[in-house]
mmJSON file of the N, C-alpha and C atoms, coordinates in Angstrom:
{"data_MODEL":{"atom_site":{
"group_PDB":["ATOM","ATOM","ATOM","ATOM","ATOM","ATOM","ATOM","ATOM","ATOM","ATOM","ATOM","ATOM","ATOM","ATOM","ATOM","ATOM","ATOM","ATOM","ATOM","ATOM","ATOM","ATOM","ATOM","ATOM","ATOM","ATOM","ATOM","ATOM","ATOM","ATOM","ATOM","ATOM","ATOM","ATOM","ATOM","ATOM","ATOM","ATOM","ATOM","ATOM","ATOM","ATOM","ATOM","ATOM","ATOM","ATOM","ATOM","ATOM","ATOM","ATOM","ATOM","ATOM","ATOM","ATOM","ATOM","ATOM","ATOM","ATOM","ATOM","ATOM","ATOM","ATOM","ATOM","ATOM","ATOM","ATOM","ATOM","ATOM","ATOM","ATOM","ATOM","ATOM","ATOM","ATOM","ATOM","ATOM","ATOM","ATOM","ATOM","ATOM","ATOM","ATOM","ATOM","ATOM","ATOM","ATOM","ATOM","ATOM","ATOM","ATOM","ATOM","ATOM","ATOM","ATOM","ATOM","ATOM","ATOM","ATOM","ATOM","ATOM","ATOM","ATOM","ATOM","ATOM","ATOM","ATOM","ATOM","ATOM","ATOM","ATOM","ATOM","ATOM","ATOM","ATOM","ATOM","ATOM","ATOM","ATOM","ATOM","ATOM","ATOM","ATOM","ATOM","ATOM","ATOM","ATOM","ATOM","ATOM","ATOM","ATOM","ATOM","ATOM","ATOM","ATOM","ATOM","ATOM","ATOM","ATOM","ATOM","ATOM","ATOM","ATOM","ATOM","ATOM","ATOM","ATOM","ATOM","ATOM","ATOM","ATOM","ATOM","ATOM","ATOM","ATOM","ATOM","ATOM","ATOM","ATOM","ATOM","ATOM","ATOM","ATOM","ATOM","ATOM","ATOM","ATOM","ATOM","ATOM","ATOM","ATOM","ATOM","ATOM","ATOM","ATOM","ATOM","ATOM","ATOM","ATOM","ATOM","ATOM","ATOM","ATOM","ATOM","ATOM","ATOM","ATOM","ATOM","ATOM","ATOM","ATOM","ATOM","ATOM","ATOM","ATOM","ATOM","ATOM","ATOM","ATOM"],
"id":[1,2,3,4,5,6,7,8,9,10,11,12,13,14,15,16,17,18,19,20,21,22,23,24,25,26,27,28,29,30,31,32,33,34,35,36,37,38,39,40,41,42,43,44,45,46,47,48,49,50,51,52,53,54,55,56,57,58,59,60,61,62,63,64,65,66,67,68,69,70,71,72,73,74,75,76,77,78,79,80,81,82,83,84,85,86,87,88,89,90,91,92,93,94,95,96,97,98,99,100,101,102,103,104,105,106,107,108,109,110,111,112,113,114,115,116,117,118,119,120,121,122,123,124,125,126,127,128,129,130,131,132,133,134,135,136,137,138,139,140,141,142,143,144,145,146,147,148,149,150,151,152,153,154,155,156,157,158,159,160,161,162,163,164,165,166,167,168,169,170,171,172,173,174,175,176,177,178,179,180,181,182,183,184,185,186,187,188,189,190,191,192,193,194,195,196,197,198],
"type_symbol":["N","C","C","N","C","C","N","C","C","N","C","C","N","C","C","N","C","C","N","C","C","N","C","C","N","C","C","N","C","C","N","C","C","N","C","C","N","C","C","N","C","C","N","C","C","N","C","C","N","C","C","N","C","C","N","C","C","N","C","C","N","C","C","N","C","C","N","C","C","N","C","C","N","C","C","N","C","C","N","C","C","N","C","C","N","C","C","N","C","C","N","C","C","N","C","C","N","C","C","N","C","C","N","C","C","N","C","C","N","C","C","N","C","C","N","C","C","N","C","C","N","C","C","N","C","C","N","C","C","N","C","C","N","C","C","N","C","C","N","C","C","N","C","C","N","C","C","N","C","C","N","C","C","N","C","C","N","C","C","N","C","C","N","C","C","N","C","C","N","C","C","N","C","C","N","C","C","N","C","C","N","C","C","N","C","C","N","C","C","N","C","C","N","C","C","N","C","C"],
"label_atom_id":["N","CA","C","N","CA","C","N","CA","C","N","CA","C","N","CA","C","N","CA","C","N","CA","C","N","CA","C","N","CA","C","N","CA","C","N","CA","C","N","CA","C","N","CA","C","N","CA","C","N","CA","C","N","CA","C","N","CA","C","N","CA","C","N","CA","C","N","CA","C","N","CA","C","N","CA","C","N","CA","C","N","CA","C","N","CA","C","N","CA","C","N","CA","C","N","CA","C","N","CA","C","N","CA","C","N","CA","C","N","CA","C","N","CA","C","N","CA","C","N","CA","C","N","CA","C","N","CA","C","N","CA","C","N","CA","C","N","CA","C","N","CA","C","N","CA","C","N","CA","C","N","CA","C","N","CA","C","N","CA","C","N","CA","C","N","CA","C","N","CA","C","N","CA","C","N","CA","C","N","CA","C","N","CA","C","N","CA","C","N","CA","C","N","CA","C","N","CA","C","N","CA","C","N","CA","C","N","CA","C","N","CA","C","N","CA","C","N","CA","C","N","CA","C","N","CA","C","N","CA","C"],
"label_alt_id":[null,null,null,null,null,null,null,null,null,null,null,null,null,null,null,null,null,null,null,null,null,null,null,null,null,null,null,null,null,null,null,null,null,null,null,null,null,null,null,null,null,null,null,null,null,null,null,null,null,null,null,null,null,null,null,null,null,null,null,null,null,null,null,null,null,null,null,null,null,null,null,null,null,null,null,null,null,null,null,null,null,null,null,null,null,null,null,null,null,null,null,null,null,null,null,null,null,null,null,null,null,null,null,null,null,null,null,null,null,null,null,null,null,null,null,null,null,null,null,null,null,null,null,null,null,null,null,null,null,null,null,null,null,null,null,null,null,null,null,null,null,null,null,null,null,null,null,null,null,null,null,null,null,null,null,null,null,null,null,null,null,null,null,null,null,null,null,null,null,null,null,null,null,null,null,null,null,null,null,null,null,null,null,null,null,null,null,null,null,null,null,null,null,null,null,null,null,null],
"label_comp_id":["MET","MET","MET","ASP","ASP","ASP","ALA","ALA","ALA","GLU","GLU","GLU","ARG","ARG","ARG","THR","THR","THR","LEU","LEU","LEU","SER","SER","SER","GLU","GLU","GLU","ILE","ILE","ILE","LEU","LEU","LEU","ASP","ASP","ASP","GLY","GLY","GLY","LEU","LEU","LEU","SER","SER","SER","TYR","TYR","TYR","PRO","PRO","PRO","ALA","ALA","ALA","GLU","GLU","GLU","LYS","LYS","LYS","TRP","TRP","TRP","GLN","GLN","GLN","ILE","ILE","ILE","THR","THR","THR","ALA","ALA","ALA","CYS","CYS","CYS","ALA","ALA","ALA","GLU","GLU","GLU","ILE","ILE","ILE","TYR","TYR","TYR","GLY","GLY","GLY","ALA","ALA","ALA","ASP","ASP","ASP","VAL","VAL","VAL","HIS","HIS","HIS","THR","THR","THR","ARG","ARG","ARG","ARG","ARG","ARG","GLU","GLU","GLU","LEU","LEU","LEU","TYR","TYR","TYR","ASP","ASP","ASP","LEU","LEU","LEU","PRO","PRO","PRO","ALA","ALA","ALA","LYS","LYS","LYS","THR","THR","THR","TYR","TYR","TYR","GLU","GLU","GLU","SER","SER","SER","VAL","VAL","VAL","GLU","GLU","GLU","HIS","HIS","HIS","ILE","ILE","ILE","THR","THR","THR","ASP","ASP","ASP","ALA","ALA","ALA","LEU","LEU","LEU","ALA","ALA","ALA","THR","THR","THR","ALA","ALA","ALA","THR","THR","THR","SER","SER","SER","THR","THR","THR","PRO","PRO","PRO","ARG","ARG","ARG"],
"label_asym_id":["A","A","A","A","A","A","A","A","A","A","A","A","A","A","A","A","A","A","A","A","A","A","A","A","A","A","A","A","A","A","A","A","A","A","A","A","A","A","A","A","A","A","A","A","A","A","A","A","A","A","A","A","A","A","A","A","A","A","A","A","A","A","A","A","A","A","A","A","A","A","A","A","A","A","A","A","A","A","A","A","A","A","A","A","A","A","A","A","A","A","A","A","A","A","A","A","A","A","A","A","A","A","A","A","A","A","A","A","A","A","A","A","A","A","A","A","A","A","A","A","A","A","A","A","A","A","A","A","A","A","A","A","A","A","A","A","A","A","A","A","A","A","A","A","A","A","A","A","A","A","A","A","A","A","A","A","A","A","A","A","A","A","A","A","A","A","A","A","A","A","A","A","A","A","A","A","A","A","A","A","A","A","A","A","A","A","A","A","A","A","A","A","A","A","A","A","A","A"],
"label_entity_id":["1","1","1","1","1","1","1","1","1","1","1","1","1","1","1","1","1","1","1","1","1","1","1","1","1","1","1","1","1","1","1","1","1","1","1","1","1","1","1","1","1","1","1","1","1","1","1","1","1","1","1","1","1","1","1","1","1","1","1","1","1","1","1","1","1","1","1","1","1","1","1","1","1","1","1","1","1","1","1","1","1","1","1","1","1","1","1","1","1","1","1","1","1","1","1","1","1","1","1","1","1","1","1","1","1","1","1","1","1","1","1","1","1","1","1","1","1","1","1","1","1","1","1","1","1","1","1","1","1","1","1","1","1","1","1","1","1","1","1","1","1","1","1","1","1","1","1","1","1","1","1","1","1","1","1","1","1","1","1","1","1","1","1","1","1","1","1","1","1","1","1","1","1","1","1","1","1","1","1","1","1","1","1","1","1","1","1","1","1","1","1","1","1","1","1","1","1","1"],
"label_seq_id":[1,1,1,2,2,2,3,3,3,4,4,4,5,5,5,6,6,6,7,7,7,8,8,8,9,9,9,10,10,10,11,11,11,12,12,12,13,13,13,14,14,14,15,15,15,16,16,16,17,17,17,18,18,18,19,19,19,20,20,20,21,21,21,22,22,22,23,23,23,24,24,24,25,25,25,26,26,26,27,27,27,28,28,28,29,29,29,30,30,30,31,31,31,32,32,32,33,33,33,34,34,34,35,35,35,36,36,36,37,37,37,38,38,38,39,39,39,40,40,40,41,41,41,42,42,42,43,43,43,44,44,44,45,45,45,46,46,46,47,47,47,48,48,48,49,49,49,50,50,50,51,51,51,52,52,52,53,53,53,54,54,54,55,55,55,56,56,56,57,57,57,58,58,58,59,59,59,60,60,60,61,61,61,62,62,62,63,63,63,64,64,64,65,65,65,66,66,66],
"pdbx_PDB_ins_code":[null,null,null,null,null,null,null,null,null,null,null,null,null,null,null,null,null,null,null,null,null,null,null,null,null,null,null,null,null,null,null,null,null,null,null,null,null,null,null,null,null,null,null,null,null,null,null,null,null,null,null,null,null,null,null,null,null,null,null,null,null,null,null,null,null,null,null,null,null,null,null,null,null,null,null,null,null,null,null,null,null,null,null,null,null,null,null,null,null,null,null,null,null,null,null,null,null,null,null,null,null,null,null,null,null,null,null,null,null,null,null,null,null,null,null,null,null,null,null,null,null,null,null,null,null,null,null,null,null,null,null,null,null,null,null,null,null,null,null,null,null,null,null,null,null,null,null,null,null,null,null,null,null,null,null,null,null,null,null,null,null,null,null,null,null,null,null,null,null,null,null,null,null,null,null,null,null,null,null,null,null,null,null,null,null,null,null,null,null,null,null,null,null,null,null,null,null,null],
"Cartn_x":[0.841,0.0,0.883,0.51,1.285,1.176,2.331,2.339,1.706,1.99,1.422,-0.095,-0.583,-2.032,-2.674,-2.064,-2.573,-2.597,-1.515,-1.49,-2.523,-2.663,-3.661,-5.054,-5.345,-6.655,-6.834,-5.815,-5.894,-5.988,-5.236,-5.188,-6.154,-7.099,-8.033,-8.792,-9.207,-9.99,-9.17,-7.869,-6.991,-6.886,-6.984,-6.821,-5.356,-4.88,-3.482,-3.432,-2.372,-1.2,-1.561,-0.786,-1.041,0.254,0.13,1.265,1.466,2.666,2.974,1.978,1.624,0.707,-0.662,-1.097,-2.378,-2.305,-1.179,-0.967,-0.961,-0.208,-0.13,-1.468,-2.189,-3.513,-4.481,-4.469,-5.354,-5.024,-3.755,-3.34,-3.794,-3.693,-4.124,-5.633,-6.386,-7.848,-8.354,-7.729,-8.247,-7.537,-6.83,-6.406,-5.114,-4.15,-2.844,-2.239,-1.529,-0.894,0.256,0.737,1.777,3.034,3.444,4.646,4.494,3.36,3.119,3.069,2.39,2.344,3.734,4.566,5.934,6.717,6.595,7.285,6.796,5.495,4.95,5.418,5.505,5.989,7.437,8.201,9.611,9.842,8.782,8.933,9.394,10.122,10.47,9.206,9.221,8.093,8.105,7.155,7.013,5.651,5.375,4.124,4.325,3.395,3.44,2.321,2.662,1.733,0.774,1.122,0.279,0.74,-0.061,0.326,1.604,1.798,3.03,4.255,4.143,5.262,5.552,4.498,4.678,5.4,4.965,5.611,7.043,7.316,8.697,9.556,9.021,9.757,9.983,8.989,9.159,10.234,10.246,11.239,12.652,12.78,14.075,14.515,13.587,13.91,14.338,13.717,14.063,15.337,15.739,16.975,18.196,17.977,19.057,19.417,20.679,21.067,20.979,20.604,20.479,21.708],
"Cartn_y":[-1.185,0.0,1.245,2.246,3.471,4.312,4.648,5.378,6.759,7.465,8.805,8.734,7.789,7.635,7.308,6.447,6.082,7.295,8.041,9.252,10.252,10.418,11.338,10.951,9.663,9.198,9.405,9.067,9.179,10.64,11.507,12.914,13.781,13.154,13.863,14.985,14.787,15.795,16.842,16.748,17.67,18.992,20.092,21.427,21.83,22.421,22.866,24.378,24.954,24.309,23.574,22.522,21.685,21.461,21.471,21.166,19.654,19.249,17.824,17.11,17.689,17.021,16.793,17.706,17.532,16.374,16.28,15.213,13.853,13.744,12.454,12.085,13.068,12.8,12.325,12.974,12.587,11.165,10.865,9.52,8.474,8.8,7.891,7.65,8.712,8.62,7.875,8.14,7.591,6.335,5.665,4.311,4.082,4.963,4.698,3.461,2.667,1.481,1.894,0.94,1.197,1.789,1.251,1.73,3.202,3.547,4.924,5.865,5.452,6.303,6.528,5.501,5.625,6.644,6.558,7.514,8.939,9.112,10.446,10.994,10.143,10.585,11.044,10.501,10.856,12.114,12.687,13.919,15.068,16.015,17.211,17.971,18.537,19.335,20.676,20.848,22.1,22.118,23.17,23.29,22.77,21.936,21.368,21.993,22.358,23.088,22.194,20.916,20.007,18.575,17.62,16.22,15.958,16.699,16.545,16.937,17.985,18.379,17.304,16.659,15.577,14.401,14.004,12.872,13.202,14.453,14.864,14.734,15.179,15.083,13.625,12.772,11.347,10.726,11.1,10.567,10.998,12.237,12.754,12.045,11.851,11.201,9.758,9.047,7.645,7.467,8.504,8.394,8.871,9.494,9.982,8.92,8.469,7.455,7.997,7.142,7.566,7.232],
"Cartn_z":[0.0,0.0,0.0,-0.763,-0.903,0.364,0.986,2.251,2.122,1.02,0.875,0.738,-0.038,-0.184,1.159,1.899,3.209,4.128,4.163,4.982,4.507,3.224,2.682,3.141,3.118,3.569,5.065,5.832,7.286,7.721,7.064,7.459,6.661,5.981,5.106,5.817,7.041,7.76,8.484,8.402,9.118,8.382,9.116,8.526,8.597,7.533,7.463,7.455,7.988,8.576,9.869,10.167,11.335,12.103,13.41,14.286,14.352,14.726,14.828,15.73,16.865,17.8,17.152,16.294,15.616,14.614,13.948,12.959,13.644,14.737,15.429,16.071,16.595,17.178,16.106,14.963,13.855,13.392,13.274,12.85,13.859,15.129,16.188,16.111,15.963,15.939,14.711,13.562,12.314,11.835,12.722,12.462,11.706,11.854,11.24,11.899,11.103,11.67,12.589,13.352,14.347,13.706,12.575,11.895,11.489,10.923,10.49,11.687,12.753,13.959,14.524,14.54,15.052,14.219,12.904,12.031,12.271,12.446,12.696,14.038,15.06,16.37,16.293,15.362,15.21,14.374,13.796,13.01,13.901,13.326,14.095,14.509,15.702,16.186,15.467,14.561,13.822,13.154,12.417,11.682,10.266,9.814,8.47,7.638,6.417,5.554,4.775,4.602,3.826,4.066,3.592,3.703,2.905,1.819,1.038,1.858,2.67,3.529,4.571,5.044,6.011,5.359,4.169,3.506,3.114,2.746,2.468,3.724,4.86,6.117,6.509,6.276,6.567,5.678,4.406,3.485,3.898,4.332,4.777,6.048,6.965,8.237,8.041,7.11,6.909,6.106,5.37,4.588,5.375,6.54,7.383,8.395,8.417,9.408,10.815,11.75,13.153,13.921],
"occupancy":[1.0,1.0,1.0,1.0,1.0,1.0,1.0,1.0,1.0,1.0,1.0,1.0,1.0,1.0,1.0,1.0,1.0,1.0,1.0,1.0,1.0,1.0,1.0,1.0,1.0,1.0,1.0,1.0,1.0,1.0,1.0,1.0,1.0,1.0,1.0,1.0,1.0,1.0,1.0,1.0,1.0,1.0,1.0,1.0,1.0,1.0,1.0,1.0,1.0,1.0,1.0,1.0,1.0,1.0,1.0,1.0,1.0,1.0,1.0,1.0,1.0,1.0,1.0,1.0,1.0,1.0,1.0,1.0,1.0,1.0,1.0,1.0,1.0,1.0,1.0,1.0,1.0,1.0,1.0,1.0,1.0,1.0,1.0,1.0,1.0,1.0,1.0,1.0,1.0,1.0,1.0,1.0,1.0,1.0,1.0,1.0,1.0,1.0,1.0,1.0,1.0,1.0,1.0,1.0,1.0,1.0,1.0,1.0,1.0,1.0,1.0,1.0,1.0,1.0,1.0,1.0,1.0,1.0,1.0,1.0,1.0,1.0,1.0,1.0,1.0,1.0,1.0,1.0,1.0,1.0,1.0,1.0,1.0,1.0,1.0,1.0,1.0,1.0,1.0,1.0,1.0,1.0,1.0,1.0,1.0,1.0,1.0,1.0,1.0,1.0,1.0,1.0,1.0,1.0,1.0,1.0,1.0,1.0,1.0,1.0,1.0,1.0,1.0,1.0,1.0,1.0,1.0,1.0,1.0,1.0,1.0,1.0,1.0,1.0,1.0,1.0,1.0,1.0,1.0,1.0,1.0,1.0,1.0,1.0,1.0,1.0,1.0,1.0,1.0,1.0,1.0,1.0,1.0,1.0,1.0,1.0,1.0,1.0],
"B_iso_or_equiv":[0.0,0.0,0.0,0.0,0.0,0.0,0.0,0.0,0.0,0.0,0.0,0.0,0.0,0.0,0.0,0.0,0.0,0.0,0.0,0.0,0.0,0.0,0.0,0.0,0.0,0.0,0.0,0.0,0.0,0.0,0.0,0.0,0.0,0.0,0.0,0.0,0.0,0.0,0.0,0.0,0.0,0.0,0.0,0.0,0.0,0.0,0.0,0.0,0.0,0.0,0.0,0.0,0.0,0.0,0.0,0.0,0.0,0.0,0.0,0.0,0.0,0.0,0.0,0.0,0.0,0.0,0.0,0.0,0.0,0.0,0.0,0.0,0.0,0.0,0.0,0.0,0.0,0.0,0.0,0.0,0.0,0.0,0.0,0.0,0.0,0.0,0.0,0.0,0.0,0.0,0.0,0.0,0.0,0.0,0.0,0.0,0.0,0.0,0.0,0.0,0.0,0.0,0.0,0.0,0.0,0.0,0.0,0.0,0.0,0.0,0.0,0.0,0.0,0.0,0.0,0.0,0.0,0.0,0.0,0.0,0.0,0.0,0.0,0.0,0.0,0.0,0.0,0.0,0.0,0.0,0.0,0.0,0.0,0.0,0.0,0.0,0.0,0.0,0.0,0.0,0.0,0.0,0.0,0.0,0.0,0.0,0.0,0.0,0.0,0.0,0.0,0.0,0.0,0.0,0.0,0.0,0.0,0.0,0.0,0.0,0.0,0.0,0.0,0.0,0.0,0.0,0.0,0.0,0.0,0.0,0.0,0.0,0.0,0.0,0.0,0.0,0.0,0.0,0.0,0.0,0.0,0.0,0.0,0.0,0.0,0.0,0.0,0.0,0.0,0.0,0.0,0.0,0.0,0.0,0.0,0.0,0.0,0.0],
"pdbx_formal_charge":[null,null,null,null,null,null,null,null,null,null,null,null,null,null,null,null,null,null,null,null,null,null,null,null,null,null,null,null,null,null,null,null,null,null,null,null,null,null,null,null,null,null,null,null,null,null,null,null,null,null,null,null,null,null,null,null,null,null,null,null,null,null,null,null,null,null,null,null,null,null,null,null,null,null,null,null,null,null,null,null,null,null,null,null,null,null,null,null,null,null,null,null,null,null,null,null,null,null,null,null,null,null,null,null,null,null,null,null,null,null,null,null,null,null,null,null,null,null,null,null,null,null,null,null,null,null,null,null,null,null,null,null,null,null,null,null,null,null,null,null,null,null,null,null,null,null,null,null,null,null,null,null,null,null,null,null,null,null,null,null,null,null,null,null,null,null,null,null,null,null,null,null,null,null,null,null,null,null,null,null,null,null,null,null,null,null,null,null,null,null,null,null,null,null,null,null,null,null],
"auth_seq_id":[1,1,1,2,2,2,3,3,3,4,4,4,5,5,5,6,6,6,7,7,7,8,8,8,9,9,9,10,10,10,11,11,11,12,12,12,13,13,13,14,14,14,15,15,15,16,16,16,17,17,17,18,18,18,19,19,19,20,20,20,21,21,21,22,22,22,23,23,23,24,24,24,25,25,25,26,26,26,27,27,27,28,28,28,29,29,29,30,30,30,31,31,31,32,32,32,33,33,33,34,34,34,35,35,35,36,36,36,37,37,37,38,38,38,39,39,39,40,40,40,41,41,41,42,42,42,43,43,43,44,44,44,45,45,45,46,46,46,47,47,47,48,48,48,49,49,49,50,50,50,51,51,51,52,52,52,53,53,53,54,54,54,55,55,55,56,56,56,57,57,57,58,58,58,59,59,59,60,60,60,61,61,61,62,62,62,63,63,63,64,64,64,65,65,65,66,66,66],
"auth_comp_id":["MET","MET","MET","ASP","ASP","ASP","ALA","ALA","ALA","GLU","GLU","GLU","ARG","ARG","ARG","THR","THR","THR","LEU","LEU","LEU","SER","SER","SER","GLU","GLU","GLU","ILE","ILE","ILE","LEU","LEU","LEU","ASP","ASP","ASP","GLY","GLY","GLY","LEU","LEU","LEU","SER","SER","SER","TYR","TYR","TYR","PRO","PRO","PRO","ALA","ALA","ALA","GLU","GLU","GLU","LYS","LYS","LYS","TRP","TRP","TRP","GLN","GLN","GLN","ILE","ILE","ILE","THR","THR","THR","ALA","ALA","ALA","CYS","CYS","CYS","ALA","ALA","ALA","GLU","GLU","GLU","ILE","ILE","ILE","TYR","TYR","TYR","GLY","GLY","GLY","ALA","ALA","ALA","ASP","ASP","ASP","VAL","VAL","VAL","HIS","HIS","HIS","THR","THR","THR","ARG","ARG","ARG","ARG","ARG","ARG","GLU","GLU","GLU","LEU","LEU","LEU","TYR","TYR","TYR","ASP","ASP","ASP","LEU","LEU","LEU","PRO","PRO","PRO","ALA","ALA","ALA","LYS","LYS","LYS","THR","THR","THR","TYR","TYR","TYR","GLU","GLU","GLU","SER","SER","SER","VAL","VAL","VAL","GLU","GLU","GLU","HIS","HIS","HIS","ILE","ILE","ILE","THR","THR","THR","ASP","ASP","ASP","ALA","ALA","ALA","LEU","LEU","LEU","ALA","ALA","ALA","THR","THR","THR","ALA","ALA","ALA","THR","THR","THR","SER","SER","SER","THR","THR","THR","PRO","PRO","PRO","ARG","ARG","ARG"],
"auth_asym_id":["A","A","A","A","A","A","A","A","A","A","A","A","A","A","A","A","A","A","A","A","A","A","A","A","A","A","A","A","A","A","A","A","A","A","A","A","A","A","A","A","A","A","A","A","A","A","A","A","A","A","A","A","A","A","A","A","A","A","A","A","A","A","A","A","A","A","A","A","A","A","A","A","A","A","A","A","A","A","A","A","A","A","A","A","A","A","A","A","A","A","A","A","A","A","A","A","A","A","A","A","A","A","A","A","A","A","A","A","A","A","A","A","A","A","A","A","A","A","A","A","A","A","A","A","A","A","A","A","A","A","A","A","A","A","A","A","A","A","A","A","A","A","A","A","A","A","A","A","A","A","A","A","A","A","A","A","A","A","A","A","A","A","A","A","A","A","A","A","A","A","A","A","A","A","A","A","A","A","A","A","A","A","A","A","A","A","A","A","A","A","A","A","A","A","A","A","A","A"],
"auth_atom_id":["N","CA","C","N","CA","C","N","CA","C","N","CA","C","N","CA","C","N","CA","C","N","CA","C","N","CA","C","N","CA","C","N","CA","C","N","CA","C","N","CA","C","N","CA","C","N","CA","C","N","CA","C","N","CA","C","N","CA","C","N","CA","C","N","CA","C","N","CA","C","N","CA","C","N","CA","C","N","CA","C","N","CA","C","N","CA","C","N","CA","C","N","CA","C","N","CA","C","N","CA","C","N","CA","C","N","CA","C","N","CA","C","N","CA","C","N","CA","C","N","CA","C","N","CA","C","N","CA","C","N","CA","C","N","CA","C","N","CA","C","N","CA","C","N","CA","C","N","CA","C","N","CA","C","N","CA","C","N","CA","C","N","CA","C","N","CA","C","N","CA","C","N","CA","C","N","CA","C","N","CA","C","N","CA","C","N","CA","C","N","CA","C","N","CA","C","N","CA","C","N","CA","C","N","CA","C","N","CA","C","N","CA","C","N","CA","C","N","CA","C","N","CA","C","N","CA","C","N","CA","C"],
"pdbx_PDB_model_num":[1,1,1,1,1,1,1,1,1,1,1,1,1,1,1,1,1,1,1,1,1,1,1,1,1,1,1,1,1,1,1,1,1,1,1,1,1,1,1,1,1,1,1,1,1,1,1,1,1,1,1,1,1,1,1,1,1,1,1,1,1,1,1,1,1,1,1,1,1,1,1,1,1,1,1,1,1,1,1,1,1,1,1,1,1,1,1,1,1,1,1,1,1,1,1,1,1,1,1,1,1,1,1,1,1,1,1,1,1,1,1,1,1,1,1,1,1,1,1,1,1,1,1,1,1,1,1,1,1,1,1,1,1,1,1,1,1,1,1,1,1,1,1,1,1,1,1,1,1,1,1,1,1,1,1,1,1,1,1,1,1,1,1,1,1,1,1,1,1,1,1,1,1,1,1,1,1,1,1,1,1,1,1,1,1,1,1,1,1,1,1,1,1,1,1,1,1,1]
}}}
């Protein structure tokens, strides 16, 4: 399943710009899987302008070694 499509569906009712806490709360309420919620919790705390900005941040976070 495509991660961006899944996030788009899960975050469909979210108004932007959105803070990280709003994104993670929405994902929790609307049924994001454990893996997706974990990735969202690891995002930097800031304001995101759209679901595309969230997926860009997730892509950057997963490509950066820890």
